[in-house]
Coordinates of C-alpha atoms in Angstrom, one line a residue:
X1 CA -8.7 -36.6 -15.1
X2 CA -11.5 -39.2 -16.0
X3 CA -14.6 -40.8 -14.4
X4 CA -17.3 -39.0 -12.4
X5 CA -17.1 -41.1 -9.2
X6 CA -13.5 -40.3 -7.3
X7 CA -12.7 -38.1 -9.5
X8 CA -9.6 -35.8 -7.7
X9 CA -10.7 -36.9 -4.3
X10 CA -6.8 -37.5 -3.6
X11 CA -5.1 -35.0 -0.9
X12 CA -2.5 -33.4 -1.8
X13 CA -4.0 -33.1 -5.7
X14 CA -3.3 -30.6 -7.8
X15 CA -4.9 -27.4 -7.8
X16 CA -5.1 -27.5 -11.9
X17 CA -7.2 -31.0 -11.2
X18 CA -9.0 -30.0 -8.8
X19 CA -10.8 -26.6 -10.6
X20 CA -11.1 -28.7 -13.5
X21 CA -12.9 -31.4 -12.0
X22 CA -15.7 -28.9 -9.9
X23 CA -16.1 -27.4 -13.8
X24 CA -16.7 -31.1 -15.4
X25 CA -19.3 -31.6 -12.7
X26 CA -20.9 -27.9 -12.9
X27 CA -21.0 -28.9 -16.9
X28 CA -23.1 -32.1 -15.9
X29 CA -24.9 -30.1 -13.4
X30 CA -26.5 -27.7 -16.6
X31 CA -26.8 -30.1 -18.8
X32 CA -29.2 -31.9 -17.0
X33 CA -26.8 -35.0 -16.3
X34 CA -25.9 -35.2 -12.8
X35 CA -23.9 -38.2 -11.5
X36 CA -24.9 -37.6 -7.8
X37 CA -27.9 -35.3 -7.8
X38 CA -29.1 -35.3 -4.4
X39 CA -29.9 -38.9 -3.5
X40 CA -28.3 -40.6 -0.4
X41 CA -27.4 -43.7 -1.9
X42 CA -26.2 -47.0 0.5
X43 CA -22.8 -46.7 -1.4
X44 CA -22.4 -43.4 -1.0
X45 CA -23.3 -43.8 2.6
X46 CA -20.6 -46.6 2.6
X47 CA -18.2 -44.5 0.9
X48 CA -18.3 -42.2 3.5
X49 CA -18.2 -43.8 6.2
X50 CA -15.3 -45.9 5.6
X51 CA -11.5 -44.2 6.1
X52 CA -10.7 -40.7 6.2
X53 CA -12.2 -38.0 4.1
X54 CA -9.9 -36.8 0.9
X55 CA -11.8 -33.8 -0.5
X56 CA -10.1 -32.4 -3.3
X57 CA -11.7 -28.6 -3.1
X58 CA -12.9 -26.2 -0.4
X59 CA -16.0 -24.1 -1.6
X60 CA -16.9 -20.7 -0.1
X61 CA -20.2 -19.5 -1.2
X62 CA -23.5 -17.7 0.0
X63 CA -26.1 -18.9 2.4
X64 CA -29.1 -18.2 -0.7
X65 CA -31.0 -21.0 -0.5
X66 CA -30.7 -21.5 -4.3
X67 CA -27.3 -21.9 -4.9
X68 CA -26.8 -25.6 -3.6
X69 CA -23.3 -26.3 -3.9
X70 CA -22.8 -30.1 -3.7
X71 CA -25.5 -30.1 -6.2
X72 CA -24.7 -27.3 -8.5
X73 CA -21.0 -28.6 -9.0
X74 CA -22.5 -32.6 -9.2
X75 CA -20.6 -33.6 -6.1
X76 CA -21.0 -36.9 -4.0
X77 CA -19.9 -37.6 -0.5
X78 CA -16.2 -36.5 0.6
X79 CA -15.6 -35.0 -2.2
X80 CA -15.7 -31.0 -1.2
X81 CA -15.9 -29.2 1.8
X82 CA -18.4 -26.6 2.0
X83 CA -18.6 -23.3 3.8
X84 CA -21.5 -20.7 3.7
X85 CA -21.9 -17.4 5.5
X86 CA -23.5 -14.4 4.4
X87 CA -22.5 -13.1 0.8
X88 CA -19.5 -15.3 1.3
X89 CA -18.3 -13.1 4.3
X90 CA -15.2 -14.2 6.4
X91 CA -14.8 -14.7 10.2
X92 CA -11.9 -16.0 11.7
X93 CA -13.8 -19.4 11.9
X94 CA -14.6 -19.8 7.9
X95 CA -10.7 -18.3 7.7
X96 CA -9.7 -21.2 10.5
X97 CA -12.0 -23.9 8.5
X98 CA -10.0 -23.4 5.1
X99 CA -6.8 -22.9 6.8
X100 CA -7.3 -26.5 8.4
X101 CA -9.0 -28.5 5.1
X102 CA -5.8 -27.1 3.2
X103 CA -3.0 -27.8 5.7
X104 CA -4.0 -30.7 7.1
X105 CA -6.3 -32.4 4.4
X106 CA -4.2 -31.3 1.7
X107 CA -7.0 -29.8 -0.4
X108 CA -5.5 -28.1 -3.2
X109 CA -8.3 -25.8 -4.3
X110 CA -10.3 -22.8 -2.1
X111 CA -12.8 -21.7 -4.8
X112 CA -14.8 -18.7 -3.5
X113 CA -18.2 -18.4 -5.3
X114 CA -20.6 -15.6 -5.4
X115 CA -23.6 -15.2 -7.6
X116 CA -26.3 -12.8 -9.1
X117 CA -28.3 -10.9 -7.1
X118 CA -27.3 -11.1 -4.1
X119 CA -29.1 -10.4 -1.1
X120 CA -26.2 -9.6 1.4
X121 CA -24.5 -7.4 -1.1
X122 CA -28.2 -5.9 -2.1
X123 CA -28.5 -5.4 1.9
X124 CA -24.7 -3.4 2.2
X125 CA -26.3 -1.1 -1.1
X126 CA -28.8 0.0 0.7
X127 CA -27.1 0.5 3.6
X128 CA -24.5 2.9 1.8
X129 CA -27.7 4.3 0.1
X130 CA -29.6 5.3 3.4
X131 CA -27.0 6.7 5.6
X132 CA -27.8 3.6 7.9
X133 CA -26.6 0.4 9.2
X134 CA -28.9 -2.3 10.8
X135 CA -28.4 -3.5 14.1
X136 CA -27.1 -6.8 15.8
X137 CA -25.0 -9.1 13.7
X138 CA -26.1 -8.3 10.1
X139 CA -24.3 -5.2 10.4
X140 CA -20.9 -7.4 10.3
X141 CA -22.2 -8.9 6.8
X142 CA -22.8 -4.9 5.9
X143 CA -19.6 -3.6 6.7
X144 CA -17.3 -6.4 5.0
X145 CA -19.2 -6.0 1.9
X146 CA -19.5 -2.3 2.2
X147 CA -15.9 -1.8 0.6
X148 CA -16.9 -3.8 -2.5
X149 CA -19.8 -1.7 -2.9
X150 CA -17.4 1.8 -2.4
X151 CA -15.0 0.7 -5.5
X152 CA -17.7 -0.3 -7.4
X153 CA -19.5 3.2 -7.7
X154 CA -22.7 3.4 -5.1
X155 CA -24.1 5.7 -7.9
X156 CA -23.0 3.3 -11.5
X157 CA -26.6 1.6 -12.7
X158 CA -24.8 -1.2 -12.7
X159 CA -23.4 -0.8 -9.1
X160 CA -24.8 -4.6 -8.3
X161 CA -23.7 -6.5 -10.5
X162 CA -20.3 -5.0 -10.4
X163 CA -20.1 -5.1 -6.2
X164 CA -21.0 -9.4 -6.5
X165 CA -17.7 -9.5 -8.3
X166 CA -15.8 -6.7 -6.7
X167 CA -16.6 -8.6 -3.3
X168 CA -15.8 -12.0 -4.7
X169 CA -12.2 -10.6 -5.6
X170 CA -11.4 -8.9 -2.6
X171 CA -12.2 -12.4 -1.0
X172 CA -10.4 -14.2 -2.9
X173 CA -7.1 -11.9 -2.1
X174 CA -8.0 -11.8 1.1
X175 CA -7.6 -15.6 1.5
X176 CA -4.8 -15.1 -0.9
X177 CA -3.1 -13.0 1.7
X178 CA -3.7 -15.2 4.7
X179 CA -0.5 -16.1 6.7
X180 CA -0.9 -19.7 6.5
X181 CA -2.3 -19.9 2.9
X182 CA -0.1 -17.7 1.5
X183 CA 2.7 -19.8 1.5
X184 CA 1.4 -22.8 -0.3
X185 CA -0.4 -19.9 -2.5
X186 CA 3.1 -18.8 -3.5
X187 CA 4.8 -22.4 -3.9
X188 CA 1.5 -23.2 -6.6
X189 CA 0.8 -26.2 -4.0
X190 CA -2.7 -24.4 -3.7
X191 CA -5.2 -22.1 -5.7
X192 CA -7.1 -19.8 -4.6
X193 CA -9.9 -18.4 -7.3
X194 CA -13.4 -17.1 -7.8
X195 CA -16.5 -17.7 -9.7
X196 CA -19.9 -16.4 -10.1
X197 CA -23.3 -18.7 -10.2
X198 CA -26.0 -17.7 -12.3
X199 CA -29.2 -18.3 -11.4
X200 CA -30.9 -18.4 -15.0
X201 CA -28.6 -20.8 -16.3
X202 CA -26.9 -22.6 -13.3
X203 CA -23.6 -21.9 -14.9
X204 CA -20.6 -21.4 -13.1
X205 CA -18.0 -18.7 -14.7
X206 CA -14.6 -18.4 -13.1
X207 CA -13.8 -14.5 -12.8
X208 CA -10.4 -12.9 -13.5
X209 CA -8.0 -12.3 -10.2
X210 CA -7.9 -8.1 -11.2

């Protein structure tokens, strides 16, 4: 795939393409090299506006307010669809938002993305640590993240770090799972993966399914 405007913004793309293509522009992204960077541009306005959207990716990532996804994977108008809740938590309306981009869009990719320390699984630590478990909604965010934390060992030094990933893996099978995902999963018509942002480096790294 070539060119850094349009690039995989076809429906119906291949997943393959589509990963590929949010890495080029996550490469551009760190090295300082954006193609989009953040301005709103007449032509991209234009762009827009004009016909349907084609996004070629669906991105599931955290509310932090430094982990910009259109910027950190170089992206321009209509060319992803972006979800964040939460440490990445679903609801059967971020479930119901992917299950529509993929079967009636034709987006090929769901990429879930996590990243270093974060809060929402920091929050569901100490939550597991205290005995407690805070009150109105946030508890929701606690106890989907909670299980992560659990298989990761509450009491490993390293229990952080290893619950980010844990949690972006059991996402990413959760999706896997889904009733009407897991049939184009199956057929390779779609991808489902995970990554993890770093915040030093701005780097995305694509974690293992396991």
């Amino acid at each position: 795939m070539s060119g850094a405007s349009g690039q995989g913004r076809q429906a119906g793309g291949t997943p393959r393409a589509a990963l590929a293509d949010l890495l080029a522009g996550n490469r551009r992204f760190v090295s300082g090299q954006p193609v989009h960077g953040h301005d709103v541009t007449e032509a991209a306005a234009a762009a827009a506006a004009s016909g349907d959207q084609q996004p070629y990716a669906v991105v599931l990532g955290c509310i932090d307010s430094r982990v910009p996804l259109e910027a950190i994977f170089d992206q321009t108008f209509g060319a992803i669809c972006v979800i964040r809740t939460g440490g990445h938590v679903l609801d059967r309306a971020v479930r119901g938002s992917i299950e529509y981009v993929v079967g009636q869009l034709g987006v090929p990719l769901v990429l879930v993305l996590g990243h270093e320390r974060c809060g929402a699984v920091g929050a569901a630590l100490d939550a597991l640590r205290s005995g407690g478990r805070p009150g109105g909604s946030l508890a929701h965010l606690v106890d989907e993240i909670a299980p992560a934390v659990t298989e990761a060992g509450i009491d490993d030094p390293a229990v952080l770090p290893l619950a980010i990933r844990r949690h972006v893996r059991r996402t990413v099978h959760t999706l896997r799972e889904d009733a009407l995902l897991a049939g184009p999963v199956a057929a390779g018509r779609v991808a489902v993966v995970g990554g993890l942002y770093d915040l030093a480096t701005g780097e995305v790294a694509l974690l293992e399914a396991g």
